[in-house]
Amino acid sequence: MDERLRVPGPRPDRGAESQPAHGLTITGRQQISVTGVLHVESFDDREIILDTHLGSLILRGEDLHIKQLDLDSGSFSVQGMVNSCVYGPPLRNREGGRARGKGLFERLLR
């Protein structure tokens, strides 16, 4: 049985700045395909951190192996046992630099 979970990207509003679509497809907990990927922040066989048009995406599992990565088209695929997919805030701003968060010093002085 082919079990798939699809998360469609947002539908752009008319007149809004168009972005490449973001999508996430999980097939049988063994394969993940992602579109709208901007950058791969880090990866190993248990965790992969991606920056997408909708924020960071953390994939966790076992024996994770990147099968395909094309940053020009924003497509990415990985194989292995998938345990979780978690979205967070963007890792990079629109200009391509790291998103500015409060540093340790700023948090200590609040």
mmCIF file with all atom_site columns, N, CA and C in Angstrom, residues 27-86:
data_model
loop_
_atom_site.group_PDB
_atom_site.id
_atom_site.type_symbol
_atom_site.label_atom_id
_atom_site.label_alt_id
_atom_site.label_comp_id
_atom_site.label_asym_id
_atom_site.label_entity_id
_atom_site.label_seq_id
_atom_site.pdbx_PDB_ins_code
_atom_site.Cartn_x
_atom_site.Cartn_y
_atom_site.Cartn_z
_atom_site.occupancy
_atom_site.B_iso_or_equiv
_atom_site.pdbx_formal_charge
_atom_site.auth_seq_id
_atom_site.auth_comp_id
_atom_site.auth_asym_id
_atom_site.auth_atom_id
_atom_site.pdbx_PDB_model_num
ATOM 1   N N  . THR A 1 27 ? 6.367  9.571  1.703  1.00 0.00 ? 27 THR A N  1
ATOM 2   C CA . THR A 1 27 ? 5.883  8.308  1.163  1.00 0.00 ? 27 THR A CA 1
ATOM 3   C C  . THR A 1 27 ? 6.303  7.175  2.092  1.00 0.00 ? 27 THR A C  1
ATOM 4   N N  . GLY A 1 28 ? 5.324  6.569  2.769  1.00 0.00 ? 28 GLY A N  1
ATOM 5   C CA . GLY A 1 28 ? 5.559  5.397  3.613  1.00 0.00 ? 28 GLY A CA 1
ATOM 6   C C  . GLY A 1 28 ? 6.617  5.565  4.689  1.00 0.00 ? 28 GLY A C  1
ATOM 7   N N  . ARG A 1 29 ? 6.839  6.770  5.172  1.00 0.00 ? 29 ARG A N  1
ATOM 8   C CA . ARG A 1 29 ? 7.861  7.087  6.178  1.00 0.00 ? 29 ARG A CA 1
ATOM 9   C C  . ARG A 1 29 ? 9.268  6.721  5.726  1.00 0.00 ? 29 ARG A C  1
ATOM 10  N N  . GLN A 1 30 ? 9.443  6.438  4.443  1.00 0.00 ? 30 GLN A N  1
ATOM 11  C CA . GLN A 1 30 ? 10.740 6.034  3.924  1.00 0.00 ? 30 GLN A CA 1
ATOM 12  C C  . GLN A 1 30 ? 11.358 7.046  2.969  1.00 0.00 ? 30 GLN A C  1
ATOM 13  N N  . GLN A 1 31 ? 10.544 7.942  2.423  1.00 0.00 ? 31 GLN A N  1
ATOM 14  C CA . GLN A 1 31 ? 11.058 8.909  1.469  1.00 0.00 ? 31 GLN A CA 1
ATOM 15  C C  . GLN A 1 31 ? 10.327 10.235 1.638  1.00 0.00 ? 31 GLN A C  1
ATOM 16  N N  . ILE A 1 32 ? 11.094 11.328 1.583  1.00 0.00 ? 32 ILE A N  1
ATOM 17  C CA . ILE A 1 32 ? 10.524 12.672 1.673  1.00 0.00 ? 32 ILE A CA 1
ATOM 18  C C  . ILE A 1 32 ? 11.008 13.468 0.469  1.00 0.00 ? 32 ILE A C  1
ATOM 19  N N  . SER A 1 33 ? 10.077 14.178 -0.171 1.00 0.00 ? 33 SER A N  1
ATOM 20  C CA . SER A 1 33 ? 10.403 15.119 -1.240 1.00 0.00 ? 33 SER A CA 1
ATOM 21  C C  . SER A 1 33 ? 9.923  16.489 -0.791 1.00 0.00 ? 33 SER A C  1
ATOM 22  N N  . VAL A 1 34 ? 10.779 17.490 -0.953 1.00 0.00 ? 34 VAL A N  1
ATOM 23  C CA . VAL A 1 34 ? 10.460 18.846 -0.531 1.00 0.00 ? 34 VAL A CA 1
ATOM 24  C C  . VAL A 1 34 ? 10.730 19.788 -1.699 1.00 0.00 ? 34 VAL A C  1
ATOM 25  N N  . THR A 1 35 ? 9.829  20.729 -1.938 1.00 0.00 ? 35 THR A N  1
ATOM 26  C CA . THR A 1 35 ? 10.053 21.792 -2.913 1.00 0.00 ? 35 THR A CA 1
ATOM 27  C C  . THR A 1 35 ? 10.061 23.123 -2.181 1.00 0.00 ? 35 THR A C  1
ATOM 28  N N  . GLY A 1 36 ? 10.653 24.128 -2.788 1.00 0.00 ? 36 GLY A N  1
ATOM 29  C CA . GLY A 1 36 ? 10.745 25.443 -2.155 1.00 0.00 ? 36 GLY A CA 1
ATOM 30  C C  . GLY A 1 36 ? 11.898 25.531 -1.168 1.00 0.00 ? 36 GLY A C  1
ATOM 31  N N  . VAL A 1 37 ? 12.945 24.711 -1.358 1.00 0.00 ? 37 VAL A N  1
ATOM 32  C CA . VAL A 1 37 ? 14.109 24.715 -0.462 1.00 0.00 ? 37 VAL A CA 1
ATOM 33  C C  . VAL A 1 37 ? 15.073 25.816 -0.893 1.00 0.00 ? 37 VAL A C  1
ATOM 34  N N  . LEU A 1 38 ? 15.498 26.636 0.056  1.00 0.00 ? 38 LEU A N  1
ATOM 35  C CA . LEU A 1 38 ? 16.445 27.713 -0.209 1.00 0.00 ? 38 LEU A CA 1
ATOM 36  C C  . LEU A 1 38 ? 17.876 27.319 0.114  1.00 0.00 ? 38 LEU A C  1
ATOM 37  N N  . HIS A 1 39 ? 18.040 26.513 1.176  1.00 0.00 ? 39 HIS A N  1
ATOM 38  C CA . HIS A 1 39 ? 19.384 26.244 1.703  1.00 0.00 ? 39 HIS A CA 1
ATOM 39  C C  . HIS A 1 39 ? 19.326 25.018 2.608  1.00 0.00 ? 39 HIS A C  1
ATOM 40  N N  . VAL A 1 40 ? 20.381 24.213 2.602  1.00 0.00 ? 40 VAL A N  1
ATOM 41  C CA . VAL A 1 40 ? 20.515 23.126 3.568  1.00 0.00 ? 40 VAL A CA 1
ATOM 42  C C  . VAL A 1 40 ? 21.454 23.629 4.657  1.00 0.00 ? 40 VAL A C  1
ATOM 43  N N  . GLU A 1 41 ? 20.907 23.829 5.852  1.00 0.00 ? 41 GLU A N  1
ATOM 44  C CA . GLU A 1 41 ? 21.685 24.383 6.957  1.00 0.00 ? 41 GLU A CA 1
ATOM 45  C C  . GLU A 1 41 ? 22.654 23.343 7.525  1.00 0.00 ? 41 GLU A C  1
ATOM 46  N N  . SER A 1 42 ? 22.164 22.128 7.776  1.00 0.00 ? 42 SER A N  1
ATOM 47  C CA . SER A 1 42 ? 23.025 21.058 8.285  1.00 0.00 ? 42 SER A CA 1
ATOM 48  C C  . SER A 1 42 ? 22.359 19.721 8.017  1.00 0.00 ? 42 SER A C  1
ATOM 49  N N  . PHE A 1 43 ? 23.173 18.663 8.043  1.00 0.00 ? 43 PHE A N  1
ATOM 50  C CA . PHE A 1 43 ? 22.614 17.328 7.845  1.00 0.00 ? 43 PHE A CA 1
ATOM 51  C C  . PHE A 1 43 ? 23.549 16.272 8.419  1.00 0.00 ? 43 PHE A C  1
ATOM 52  N N  . ASP A 1 44 ? 22.955 15.215 8.910  1.00 0.00 ? 44 ASP A N  1
ATOM 53  C CA . ASP A 1 44 ? 23.654 13.987 9.256  1.00 0.00 ? 44 ASP A CA 1
ATOM 54  C C  . ASP A 1 44 ? 22.636 12.859 9.124  1.00 0.00 ? 44 ASP A C  1
ATOM 55  N N  . ASP A 1 45 ? 22.974 11.657 9.570  1.00 0.00 ? 45 ASP A N  1
ATOM 56  C CA . ASP A 1 45 ? 22.066 10.524 9.337  1.00 0.00 ? 45 ASP A CA 1
ATOM 57  C C  . ASP A 1 45 ? 20.859 10.508 10.269 1.00 0.00 ? 45 ASP A C  1
ATOM 58  N N  . ARG A 1 46 ? 20.763 11.460 11.226 1.00 0.00 ? 46 ARG A N  1
ATOM 59  C CA . ARG A 1 46 ? 19.629 11.518 12.144 1.00 0.00 ? 46 ARG A CA 1
ATOM 60  C C  . ARG A 1 46 ? 18.820 12.811 12.049 1.00 0.00 ? 46 ARG A C  1
ATOM 61  N N  . GLU A 1 47 ? 19.400 13.871 11.480 1.00 0.00 ? 47 GLU A N  1
ATOM 62  C CA . GLU A 1 47 ? 18.706 15.157 11.422 1.00 0.00 ? 47 GLU A CA 1
ATOM 63  C C  . GLU A 1 47 ? 19.173 15.968 10.220 1.00 0.00 ? 47 GLU A C  1
ATOM 64  N N  . ILE A 1 48 ? 18.210 16.552 9.514  1.00 0.00 ? 48 ILE A N  1
ATOM 65  C CA . ILE A 1 48 ? 18.494 17.443 8.391  1.00 0.00 ? 48 ILE A CA 1
ATOM 66  C C  . ILE A 1 48 ? 17.720 18.733 8.631  1.00 0.00 ? 48 ILE A C  1
ATOM 67  N N  . ILE A 1 49 ? 18.413 19.866 8.541  1.00 0.00 ? 49 ILE A N  1
ATOM 68  C CA . ILE A 1 49 ? 17.783 21.166 8.743  1.00 0.00 ? 49 ILE A CA 1
ATOM 69  C C  . ILE A 1 49 ? 17.826 21.923 7.423  1.00 0.00 ? 49 ILE A C  1
ATOM 70  N N  . LEU A 1 50 ? 16.626 22.263 6.925  1.00 0.00 ? 50 LEU A N  1
ATOM 71  C CA . LEU A 1 50 ? 16.476 22.983 5.665  1.00 0.00 ? 50 LEU A CA 1
ATOM 72  C C  . LEU A 1 50 ? 15.881 24.348 5.928  1.00 0.00 ? 50 LEU A C  1
ATOM 73  N N  . ASP A 1 51 ? 16.223 25.309 5.084  1.00 0.00 ? 51 ASP A N  1
ATOM 74  C CA . ASP A 1 51 ? 15.555 26.606 5.096  1.00 0.00 ? 51 ASP A CA 1
ATOM 75  C C  . ASP A 1 51 ? 14.666 26.632 3.859  1.00 0.00 ? 51 ASP A C  1
ATOM 76  N N  . THR A 1 52 ? 13.352 26.831 4.054  1.00 0.00 ? 52 THR A N  1
ATOM 77  C CA . THR A 1 52 ? 12.397 26.835 2.952  1.00 0.00 ? 52 THR A CA 1
ATOM 78  C C  . THR A 1 52 ? 11.728 28.201 2.868  1.00 0.00 ? 52 THR A C  1
ATOM 79  N N  . HIS A 1 53 ? 10.898 28.377 1.860  1.00 0.00 ? 53 HIS A N  1
ATOM 80  C CA . HIS A 1 53 ? 10.158 29.631 1.709  1.00 0.00 ? 53 HIS A CA 1
ATOM 81  C C  . HIS A 1 53 ? 9.169  29.865 2.842  1.00 0.00 ? 53 HIS A C  1
ATOM 82  N N  . LEU A 1 54 ? 8.822  28.817 3.582  1.00 0.00 ? 54 LEU A N  1
ATOM 83  C CA . LEU A 1 54 ? 7.867  28.957 4.698  1.00 0.00 ? 54 LEU A CA 1
ATOM 84  C C  . LEU A 1 54 ? 8.534  28.853 6.059  1.00 0.00 ? 54 LEU A C  1
ATOM 85  N N  . GLY A 1 55 ? 9.861  28.916 6.119  1.00 0.00 ? 55 GLY A N  1
ATOM 86  C CA . GLY A 1 55 ? 10.578 28.820 7.385  1.00 0.00 ? 55 GLY A CA 1
ATOM 87  C C  . GLY A 1 55 ? 11.483 27.609 7.402  1.00 0.00 ? 55 GLY A C  1
ATOM 88  N N  . SER A 1 56 ? 12.097 27.365 8.555  1.00 0.00 ? 56 SER A N  1
ATOM 89  C CA . SER A 1 56 ? 12.993 26.218 8.663  1.00 0.00 ? 56 SER A CA 1
ATOM 90  C C  . SER A 1 56 ? 12.171 24.935 8.735  1.00 0.00 ? 56 SER A C  1
ATOM 91  N N  . LEU A 1 57 ? 12.759 23.847 8.263  1.00 0.00 ? 57 LEU A N  1
ATOM 92  C CA . LEU A 1 57 ? 12.136 22.528 8.310  1.00 0.00 ? 57 LEU A CA 1
ATOM 93  C C  . LEU A 1 57 ? 13.171 21.567 8.851  1.00 0.00 ? 57 LEU A C  1
ATOM 94  N N  . ILE A 1 58 ? 12.843 20.926 9.964  1.00 0.00 ? 58 ILE A N  1
ATOM 95  C CA . ILE A 1 58 ? 13.748 19.965 10.588 1.00 0.00 ? 58 ILE A CA 1
ATOM 96  C C  . ILE A 1 58 ? 13.181 18.571 10.377 1.00 0.00 ? 58 ILE A C  1
ATOM 97  N N  . LEU A 1 59 ? 13.959 17.727 9.706  1.00 0.00 ? 59 LEU A N  1
ATOM 98  C CA . LEU A 1 59 ? 13.582 16.333 9.465  1.00 0.00 ? 59 LEU A CA 1
ATOM 99  C C  . LEU A 1 59 ? 14.428 15.470 10.387 1.00 0.00 ? 59 LEU A C  1
ATOM 100 N N  . ARG A 1 60 ? 13.771 14.628 11.170 1.00 0.00 ? 60 ARG A N  1
ATOM 101 C CA . ARG A 1 60 ? 14.491 13.732 12.080 1.00 0.00 ? 60 ARG A CA 1
ATOM 102 C C  . ARG A 1 60 ? 14.117 12.293 11.784 1.00 0.00 ? 60 ARG A C  1
ATOM 103 N N  . GLY A 1 61 ? 15.090 11.398 11.965 1.00 0.00 ? 61 GLY A N  1
ATOM 104 C CA . GLY A 1 61 ? 14.838 9.994  11.711 1.00 0.00 ? 61 GLY A CA 1
ATOM 105 C C  . GLY A 1 61 ? 16.099 9.171  11.886 1.00 0.00 ? 61 GLY A C  1
ATOM 106 N N  . GLU A 1 62 ? 16.148 8.058  11.177 1.00 0.00 ? 62 GLU A N  1
ATOM 107 C CA . GLU A 1 62 ? 17.290 7.138  11.257 1.00 0.00 ? 62 GLU A CA 1
ATOM 108 C C  . GLU A 1 62 ? 17.756 6.809  9.849  1.00 0.00 ? 62 GLU A C  1
ATOM 109 N N  . ASP A 1 63 ? 19.065 6.721  9.682  1.00 0.00 ? 63 ASP A N  1
ATOM 110 C CA . ASP A 1 63 ? 19.673 6.388  8.384  1.00 0.00 ? 63 ASP A CA 1
ATOM 111 C C  . ASP A 1 63 ? 19.177 7.300  7.266  1.00 0.00 ? 63 ASP A C  1
ATOM 112 N N  . LEU A 1 64 ? 19.124 8.605  7.530  1.00 0.00 ? 64 LEU A N  1
ATOM 113 C CA . LEU A 1 64 ? 18.678 9.565  6.529  1.00 0.00 ? 64 LEU A CA 1
ATOM 114 C C  . LEU A 1 64 ? 19.805 9.827  5.529  1.00 0.00 ? 64 LEU A C  1
ATOM 115 N N  . HIS A 1 65 ? 19.489 9.722  4.242  1.00 0.00 ? 65 HIS A N  1
ATOM 116 C CA . HIS A 1 65 ? 20.463 9.940  3.177  1.00 0.00 ? 65 HIS A CA 1
ATOM 117 C C  . HIS A 1 65 ? 19.855 10.852 2.128  1.00 0.00 ? 65 HIS A C  1
ATOM 118 N N  . ILE A 1 66 ? 20.548 11.944 1.827  1.00 0.00 ? 66 ILE A N  1
ATOM 119 C CA . ILE A 1 66 ? 20.080 12.858 0.787  1.00 0.00 ? 66 ILE A CA 1
ATOM 120 C C  . ILE A 1 66 ? 20.255 12.180 -0.562 1.00 0.00 ? 66 ILE A C  1
ATOM 121 N N  . LYS A 1 67 ? 19.159 12.081 -1.303 1.00 0.00 ? 67 LYS A N  1
ATOM 122 C CA . LYS A 1 67 ? 19.178 11.449 -2.617 1.00 0.00 ? 67 LYS A CA 1
ATOM 123 C C  . LYS A 1 67 ? 19.263 12.462 -3.736 1.00 0.00 ? 67 LYS A C  1
ATOM 124 N N  . GLN A 1 68 ? 18.681 13.650 -3.536 1.00 0.00 ? 68 GLN A N  1
ATOM 125 C CA . GLN A 1 68 ? 18.668 14.652 -4.586 1.00 0.00 ? 68 GLN A CA 1
ATOM 126 C C  . GLN A 1 68 ? 18.582 16.036 -3.965 1.00 0.00 ? 68 GLN A C  1
ATOM 127 N N  . LEU A 1 69 ? 19.364 16.977 -4.493 1.00 0.00 ? 69 LEU A N  1
ATOM 128 C CA . LEU A 1 69 ? 19.323 18.362 -4.043 1.00 0.00 ? 69 LEU A CA 1
ATOM 129 C C  . LEU A 1 69 ? 19.598 19.255 -5.244 1.00 0.00 ? 69 LEU A C  1
ATOM 130 N N  . ASP A 1 70 ? 18.680 20.148 -5.536 1.00 0.00 ? 70 ASP A N  1
ATOM 131 C CA . ASP A 1 70 ? 18.845 21.114 -6.617 1.00 0.00 ? 70 ASP A CA 1
ATOM 132 C C  . ASP A 1 70 ? 18.344 22.457 -6.098 1.00 0.00 ? 70 ASP A C  1
ATOM 133 N N  . LEU A 1 71 ? 19.262 23.297 -5.646 1.00 0.00 ? 71 LEU A N  1
ATOM 134 C CA . LEU A 1 71 ? 18.866 24.582 -5.070 1.00 0.00 ? 71 LEU A CA 1
ATOM 135 C C  . LEU A 1 71 ? 18.381 25.561 -6.131 1.00 0.00 ? 71 LEU A C  1
ATOM 136 N N  . ASP A 1 72 ? 18.768 25.358 -7.398 1.00 0.00 ? 72 ASP A N  1
ATOM 137 C CA . ASP A 1 72 ? 18.262 26.235 -8.464 1.00 0.00 ? 72 ASP A CA 1
ATOM 138 C C  . ASP A 1 72 ? 16.753 26.091 -8.606 1.00 0.00 ? 72 ASP A C  1
ATOM 139 N N  . SER A 1 73 ? 16.266 24.841 -8.539 1.00 0.00 ? 73 SER A N  1
ATOM 140 C CA . SER A 1 73 ? 14.814 24.617 -8.636 1.00 0.00 ? 73 SER A CA 1
ATOM 141 C C  . SER A 1 73 ? 14.168 24.508 -7.254 1.00 0.00 ? 73 SER A C  1
ATOM 142 N N  . GLY A 1 74 ? 14.980 24.403 -6.185 1.00 0.00 ? 74 GLY A N  1
ATOM 143 C CA . GLY A 1 74 ? 14.449 24.308 -4.825 1.00 0.00 ? 74 GLY A CA 1
ATOM 144 C C  . GLY A 1 74 ? 13.944 22.931 -4.463 1.00 0.00 ? 74 GLY A C  1
ATOM 145 N N  . SER A 1 75 ? 14.393 21.892 -5.180 1.00 0.00 ? 75 SER A N  1
ATOM 146 C CA . SER A 1 75 ? 13.898 20.543 -4.894 1.00 0.00 ? 75 SER A CA 1
ATOM 147 C C  . SER A 1 75 ? 14.923 19.743 -4.097 1.00 0.00 ? 75 SER A C  1
ATOM 148 N N  . PHE A 1 76 ? 14.398 18.859 -3.246 1.00 0.00 ? 76 PHE A N  1
ATOM 149 C CA . PHE A 1 76 ? 15.215 18.088 -2.312 1.00 0.00 ? 76 PHE A CA 1
ATOM 150 C C  . PHE A 1 76 ? 14.505 16.771 -2.036 1.00 0.00 ? 76 PHE A C  1
ATOM 151 N N  . SER A 1 77 ? 15.259 15.674 -1.940 1.00 0.00 ? 77 SER A N  1
ATOM 152 C CA . SER A 1 77 ? 14.652 14.411 -1.518 1.00 0.00 ? 77 SER A CA 1
ATOM 153 C C  . SER A 1 77 ? 15.630 13.646 -0.638 1.00 0.00 ? 77 SER A C  1
ATOM 154 N N  . VAL A 1 78 ? 15.058 12.888 0.295  1.00 0.00 ? 78 VAL A N  1
ATOM 155 C CA . VAL A 1 78 ? 15.847 12.126 1.259  1.00 0.00 ? 78 VAL A CA 1
ATOM 156 C C  . VAL A 1 78 ? 15.176 10.779 1.468  1.00 0.00 ? 78 VAL A C  1
ATOM 157 N N  . GLN A 1 79 ? 15.988 9.757  1.763  1.00 0.00 ? 79 GLN A N  1
ATOM 158 C CA . GLN A 1 79 ? 15.464 8.439  2.092  1.00 0.00 ? 79 GLN A CA 1
ATOM 159 C C  . GLN A 1 79 ? 15.962 8.030  3.469  1.00 0.00 ? 79 GLN A C  1
ATOM 160 N N  . GLY A 1 80 ? 15.197 7.184  4.144  1.00 0.00 ? 80 GLY A N  1
ATOM 161 C CA . GLY A 1 80 ? 15.509 6.692  5.477  1.00 0.00 ? 80 GLY A CA 1
ATOM 162 C C  . GLY A 1 80 ? 14.220 6.623  6.287  1.00 0.00 ? 80 GLY A C  1
ATOM 163 N N  . MET A 1 81 ? 14.322 6.181  7.519  1.00 0.00 ? 81 MET A N  1
ATOM 164 C CA . MET A 1 81 ? 13.151 6.105  8.391  1.00 0.00 ? 81 MET A CA 1
ATOM 165 C C  . MET A 1 81 ? 12.868 7.479  8.982  1.00 0.00 ? 81 MET A C  1
ATOM 166 N N  . VAL A 1 82 ? 11.727 8.054  8.631  1.00 0.00 ? 82 VAL A N  1
ATOM 167 C CA . VAL A 1 82 ? 11.347 9.402  9.064  1.00 0.00 ? 82 VAL A CA 1
ATOM 168 C C  . VAL A 1 82 ? 10.573 9.304  10.369 1.00 0.00 ? 82 VAL A C  1
ATOM 169 N N  . ASN A 1 83 ? 11.029 10.030 11.389 1.00 0.00 ? 83 ASN A N  1
ATOM 170 C CA . ASN A 1 83 ? 10.339 10.055 12.680 1.00 0.00 ? 83 ASN A CA 1
ATOM 171 C C  . ASN A 1 83 ? 9.558  11.346 12.903 1.00 0.00 ? 83 ASN A C  1
ATOM 172 N N  . SER A 1 84 ? 10.067 12.476 12.378 1.00 0.00 ? 84 SER A N  1
ATOM 173 C CA . SER A 1 84 ? 9.338  13.734 12.566 1.00 0.00 ? 84 SER A CA 1
ATOM 174 C C  . SER A 1 84 ? 9.761  14.772 11.545 1.00 0.00 ? 84 SER A C  1
ATOM 175 N N  . CYS A 1 85 ? 8.829  15.701 11.295 1.00 0.00 ? 85 CYS A N  1
ATOM 176 C CA . CYS A 1 85 ? 9.047  16.877 10.448 1.00 0.00 ? 85 CYS A CA 1
ATOM 177 C C  . CYS A 1 85 ? 8.501  18.060 11.225 1.00 0.00 ? 85 CYS A C  1
ATOM 178 N N  . VAL A 1 86 ? 9.344  19.047 11.497 1.00 0.00 ? 86 VAL A N  1
ATOM 179 C CA . VAL A 1 86 ? 8.933  20.180 12.322 1.00 0.00 ? 86 VAL A CA 1
ATOM 180 C C  . VAL A 1 86 ? 9.308  21.477 11.622 1.00 0.00 ? 86 VAL A C  1
#
